[in-house]
Coordinates of C-alpha atoms in Angstrom, one line a residue:
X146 CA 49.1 47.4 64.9
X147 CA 46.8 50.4 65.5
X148 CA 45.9 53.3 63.6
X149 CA 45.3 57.0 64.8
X150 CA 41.8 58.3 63.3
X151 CA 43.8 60.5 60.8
X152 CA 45.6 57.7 59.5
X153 CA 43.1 55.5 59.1
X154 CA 40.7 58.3 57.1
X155 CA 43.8 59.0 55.0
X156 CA 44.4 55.2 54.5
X157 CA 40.5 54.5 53.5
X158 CA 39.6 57.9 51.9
X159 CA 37.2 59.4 53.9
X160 CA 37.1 62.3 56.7
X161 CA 37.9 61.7 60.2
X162 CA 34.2 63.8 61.0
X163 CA 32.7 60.0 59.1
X164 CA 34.7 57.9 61.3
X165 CA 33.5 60.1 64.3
X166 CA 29.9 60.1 63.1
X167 CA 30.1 56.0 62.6
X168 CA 31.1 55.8 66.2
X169 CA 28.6 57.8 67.7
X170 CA 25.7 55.7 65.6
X171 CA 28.0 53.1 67.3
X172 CA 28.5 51.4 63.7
X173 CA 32.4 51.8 63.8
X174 CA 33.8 52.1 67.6
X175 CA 37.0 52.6 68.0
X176 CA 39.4 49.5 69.5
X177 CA 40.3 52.3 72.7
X178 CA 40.5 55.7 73.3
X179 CA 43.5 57.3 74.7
X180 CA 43.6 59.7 77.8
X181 CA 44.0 62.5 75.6
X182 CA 40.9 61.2 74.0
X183 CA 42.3 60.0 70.2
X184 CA 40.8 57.2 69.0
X185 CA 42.8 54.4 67.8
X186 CA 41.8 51.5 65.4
X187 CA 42.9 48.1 65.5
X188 CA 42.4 45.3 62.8
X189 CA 39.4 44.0 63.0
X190 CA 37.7 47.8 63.1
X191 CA 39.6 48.0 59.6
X192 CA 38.3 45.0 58.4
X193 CA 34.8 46.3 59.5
X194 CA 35.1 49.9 58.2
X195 CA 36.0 48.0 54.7
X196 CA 32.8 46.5 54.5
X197 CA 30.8 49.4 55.7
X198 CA 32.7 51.2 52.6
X199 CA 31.5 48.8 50.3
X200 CA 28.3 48.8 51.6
X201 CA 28.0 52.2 51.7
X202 CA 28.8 52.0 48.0
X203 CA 26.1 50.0 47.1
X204 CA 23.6 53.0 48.2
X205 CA 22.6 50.8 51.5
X206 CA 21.9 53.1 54.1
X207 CA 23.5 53.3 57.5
X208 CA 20.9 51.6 59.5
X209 CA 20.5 49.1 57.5
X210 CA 24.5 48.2 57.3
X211 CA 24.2 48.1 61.0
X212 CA 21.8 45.8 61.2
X213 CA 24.0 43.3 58.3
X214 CA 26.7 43.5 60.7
X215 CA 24.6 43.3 64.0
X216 CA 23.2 39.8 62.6
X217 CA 26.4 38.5 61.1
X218 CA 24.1 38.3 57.6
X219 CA 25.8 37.2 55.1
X220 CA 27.5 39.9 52.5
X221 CA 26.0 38.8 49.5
X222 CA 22.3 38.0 51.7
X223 CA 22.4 41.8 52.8
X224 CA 23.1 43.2 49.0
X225 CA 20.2 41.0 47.7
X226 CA 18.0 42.7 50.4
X227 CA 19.3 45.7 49.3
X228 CA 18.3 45.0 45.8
X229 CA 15.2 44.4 46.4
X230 CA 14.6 47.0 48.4
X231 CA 16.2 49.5 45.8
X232 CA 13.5 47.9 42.9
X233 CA 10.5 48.4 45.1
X234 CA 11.7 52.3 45.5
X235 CA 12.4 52.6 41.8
X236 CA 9.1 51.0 41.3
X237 CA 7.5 53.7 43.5
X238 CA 8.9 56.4 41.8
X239 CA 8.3 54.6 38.3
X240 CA 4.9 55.1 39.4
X241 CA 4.7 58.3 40.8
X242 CA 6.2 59.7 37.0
X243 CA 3.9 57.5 35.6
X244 CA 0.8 59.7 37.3
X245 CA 2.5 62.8 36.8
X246 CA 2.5 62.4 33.0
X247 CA -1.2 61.5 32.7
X248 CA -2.1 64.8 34.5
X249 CA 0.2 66.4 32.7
X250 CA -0.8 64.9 29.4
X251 CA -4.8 65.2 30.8
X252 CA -4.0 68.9 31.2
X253 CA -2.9 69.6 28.0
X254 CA -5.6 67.9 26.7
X255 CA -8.4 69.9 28.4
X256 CA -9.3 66.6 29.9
X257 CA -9.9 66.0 33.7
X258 CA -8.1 62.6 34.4
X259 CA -10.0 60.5 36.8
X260 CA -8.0 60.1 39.9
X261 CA -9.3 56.9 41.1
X262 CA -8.4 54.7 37.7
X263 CA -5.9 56.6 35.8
X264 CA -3.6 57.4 38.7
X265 CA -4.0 55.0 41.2
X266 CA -3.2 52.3 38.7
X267 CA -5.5 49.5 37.0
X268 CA -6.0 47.1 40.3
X269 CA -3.4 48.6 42.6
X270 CA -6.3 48.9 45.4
X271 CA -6.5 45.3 44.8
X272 CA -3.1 44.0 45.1
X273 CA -3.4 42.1 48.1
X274 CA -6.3 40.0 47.0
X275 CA -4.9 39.6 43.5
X276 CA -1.6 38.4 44.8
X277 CA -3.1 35.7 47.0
X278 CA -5.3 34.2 44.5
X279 CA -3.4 34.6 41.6
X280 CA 0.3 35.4 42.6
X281 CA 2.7 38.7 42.7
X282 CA 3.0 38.0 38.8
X283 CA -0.4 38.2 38.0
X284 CA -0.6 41.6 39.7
X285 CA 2.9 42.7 38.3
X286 CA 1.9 41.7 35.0
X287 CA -1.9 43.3 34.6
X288 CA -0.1 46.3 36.4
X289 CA 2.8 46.6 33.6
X290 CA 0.1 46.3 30.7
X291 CA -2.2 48.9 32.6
X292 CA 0.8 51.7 33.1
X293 CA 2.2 50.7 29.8
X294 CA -1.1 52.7 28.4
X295 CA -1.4 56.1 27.2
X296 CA -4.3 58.4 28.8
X297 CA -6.1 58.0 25.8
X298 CA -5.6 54.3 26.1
X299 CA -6.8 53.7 29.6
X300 CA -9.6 56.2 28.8
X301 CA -10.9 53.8 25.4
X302 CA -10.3 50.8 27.9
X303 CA -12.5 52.2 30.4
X304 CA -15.2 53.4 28.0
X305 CA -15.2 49.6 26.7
X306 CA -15.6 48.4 30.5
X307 CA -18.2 51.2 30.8
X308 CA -20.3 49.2 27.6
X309 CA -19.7 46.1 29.3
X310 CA -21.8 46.8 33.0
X311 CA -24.3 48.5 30.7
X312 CA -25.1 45.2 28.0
X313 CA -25.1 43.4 31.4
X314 CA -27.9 46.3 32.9
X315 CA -29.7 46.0 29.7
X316 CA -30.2 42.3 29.7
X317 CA -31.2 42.2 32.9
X318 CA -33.4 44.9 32.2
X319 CA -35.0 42.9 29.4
X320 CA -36.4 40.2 31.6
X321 CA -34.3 37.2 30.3
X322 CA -33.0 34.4 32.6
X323 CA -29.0 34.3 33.6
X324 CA -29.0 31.1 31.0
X325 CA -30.4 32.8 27.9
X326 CA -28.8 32.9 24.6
X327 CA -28.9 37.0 25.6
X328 CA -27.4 36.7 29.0
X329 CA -24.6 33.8 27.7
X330 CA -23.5 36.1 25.3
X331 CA -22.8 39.5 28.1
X332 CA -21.1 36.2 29.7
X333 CA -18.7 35.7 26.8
X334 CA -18.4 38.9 26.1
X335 CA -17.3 39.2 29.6
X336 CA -14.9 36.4 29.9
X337 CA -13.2 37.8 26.7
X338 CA -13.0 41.5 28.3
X339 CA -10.8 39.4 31.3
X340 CA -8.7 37.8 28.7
X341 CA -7.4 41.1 27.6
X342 CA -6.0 41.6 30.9
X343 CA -2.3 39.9 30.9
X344 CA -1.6 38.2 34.0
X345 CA -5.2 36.6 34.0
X346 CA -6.1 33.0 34.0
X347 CA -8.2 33.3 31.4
X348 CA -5.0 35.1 29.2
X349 CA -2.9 32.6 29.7
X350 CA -5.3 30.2 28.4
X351 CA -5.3 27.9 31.0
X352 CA -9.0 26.3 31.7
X353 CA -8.9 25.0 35.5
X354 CA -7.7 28.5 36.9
X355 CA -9.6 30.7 34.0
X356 CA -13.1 28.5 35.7
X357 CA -12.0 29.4 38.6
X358 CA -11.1 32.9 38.5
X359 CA -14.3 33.7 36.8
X360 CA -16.5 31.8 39.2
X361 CA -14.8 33.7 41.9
X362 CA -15.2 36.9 40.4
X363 CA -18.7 36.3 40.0
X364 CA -19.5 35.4 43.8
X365 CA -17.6 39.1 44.4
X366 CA -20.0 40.7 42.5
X367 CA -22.4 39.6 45.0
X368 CA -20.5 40.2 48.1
X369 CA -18.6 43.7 47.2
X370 CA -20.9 46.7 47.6
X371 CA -19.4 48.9 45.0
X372 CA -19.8 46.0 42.2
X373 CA -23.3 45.7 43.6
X374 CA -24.0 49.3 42.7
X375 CA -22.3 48.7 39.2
X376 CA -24.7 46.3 38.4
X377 CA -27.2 48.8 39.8
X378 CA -28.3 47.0 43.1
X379 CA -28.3 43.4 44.5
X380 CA -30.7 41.6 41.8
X381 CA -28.5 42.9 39.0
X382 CA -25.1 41.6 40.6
X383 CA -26.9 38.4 41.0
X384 CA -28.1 38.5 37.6
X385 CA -24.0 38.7 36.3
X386 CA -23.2 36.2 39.1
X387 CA -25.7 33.2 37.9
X388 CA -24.9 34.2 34.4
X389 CA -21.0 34.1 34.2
X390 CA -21.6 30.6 36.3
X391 CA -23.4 29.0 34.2
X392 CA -21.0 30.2 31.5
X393 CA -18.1 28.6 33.2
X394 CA -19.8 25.6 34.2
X395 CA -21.1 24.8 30.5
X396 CA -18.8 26.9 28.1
X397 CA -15.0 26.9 29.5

């Protein structure tokens, strides 16, 4: 049995232009074409036009229905794909609304918002190094808690990081060693500061990965040129470094 391209767009519910346009993206041929050049449809391109229409349904772009039916993936395989594909775009634009509120909510304060924190996100430059040393839920989880903030609330947070570098500066600039009672102290205050940060380690409370995480922080201190000129040059970053290990090694 074959169907003329009007019957078939009348049977499925679309417009002979789609079933044109599908064959010239070479998603739907037709079974053959007639000398007077009608296309005609034979079963199997109605069993395929009834998946591209509940694909198509699904949001799933035309390209990437081709390629499901190019690879003979599985139905089900191609919608999960699809899925996950629709999250990361809702993600995207869950964070472009995000940004666009703190600006909006800067503005109205008469604040300037700072572009590299408040709207790039809390460690979004860092997601590819989070993620391989502490997994995608790490990230996705001190991400959530970051965005979840107001302005006001990432600007206190920042302020209280802000206090943080500068007990570290101070101490060092008091001349104690990185094992003092002084310098131990910046070191706990320190480690708490990272347990405030969901996702972490040392939030989760477990020990082995907390030692770790703040051991490795510490060598990046030494190694990353912008936390070098946090700590305000090489001996101060080394100062934090030896100071947060000897924490770990003697107080986790």
């Amino acid at each position: 049995m074959e169907w003329t391209i009007r019957e078939l767009a009348t049977r499925a519910g679309v417009t002979g232009r789609t079933l044109r346009h599908y064959d010239r993206v070479g998603l739907l041929p037709p079974s053959r074409v007639g000398d007077n050049g009608h296309r005609h449809y034979g079963p199997g391109e109605v069993a395929r036009l009834r998946r591209i229409l509940l694909l198509r349904r699904t949001g799933m772009g035309l390209a990437a229905i081709a390629e499901v039916l190019a690879e003979e993936v599985d139905e089900c395989d191609g919608l999960r794909a699809h899925i996950a594909a629709l999250e990361e775009e809702r993600d995207r634009i869950d964070r472009d609304l995000r940004a666009v509120r703190h600006v909006l909510t800067a503005r109205e304060a008469g604040a300037e918002p700072c572009a590299d924190v408040l709207l790039e996100g809390f460690n979004d430059r860092y997601r590819d190094e989070v993620t391989e040393r502490w997994g995608e839920d790490a990230f996705r989880a001190g991400h959530e808690w970051w965005h979840a903030k107001s302005l006001r609330e990432q600007q206190a947070w920042k302020r209280d990081t802000e206090d943080l570098v500068a007990a570290w500066v101070a101490a060092r600039g008091e001349g104690v060693a990185p094992v003092s009672a002084r310098a131990q102290g910046v070191a706990a205050r320190h480690v708490e500061w990272l347990s405030g940060i969901p996702g972490t380690p040392t939030a989760e409370g477990d020990r082995e990965r907390a030692i770790s995480m703040v051991t490795c922080l510490a060598d990046t201190y030494v190694e990353n040129p912008a936390f070098i000129a946090t700590y305000q040059g090489a001996e101060g970053a080394a100062f934090v470094r030896d100071a947060l290990h000897e924490y770990a090694r003697t107080r986790m």
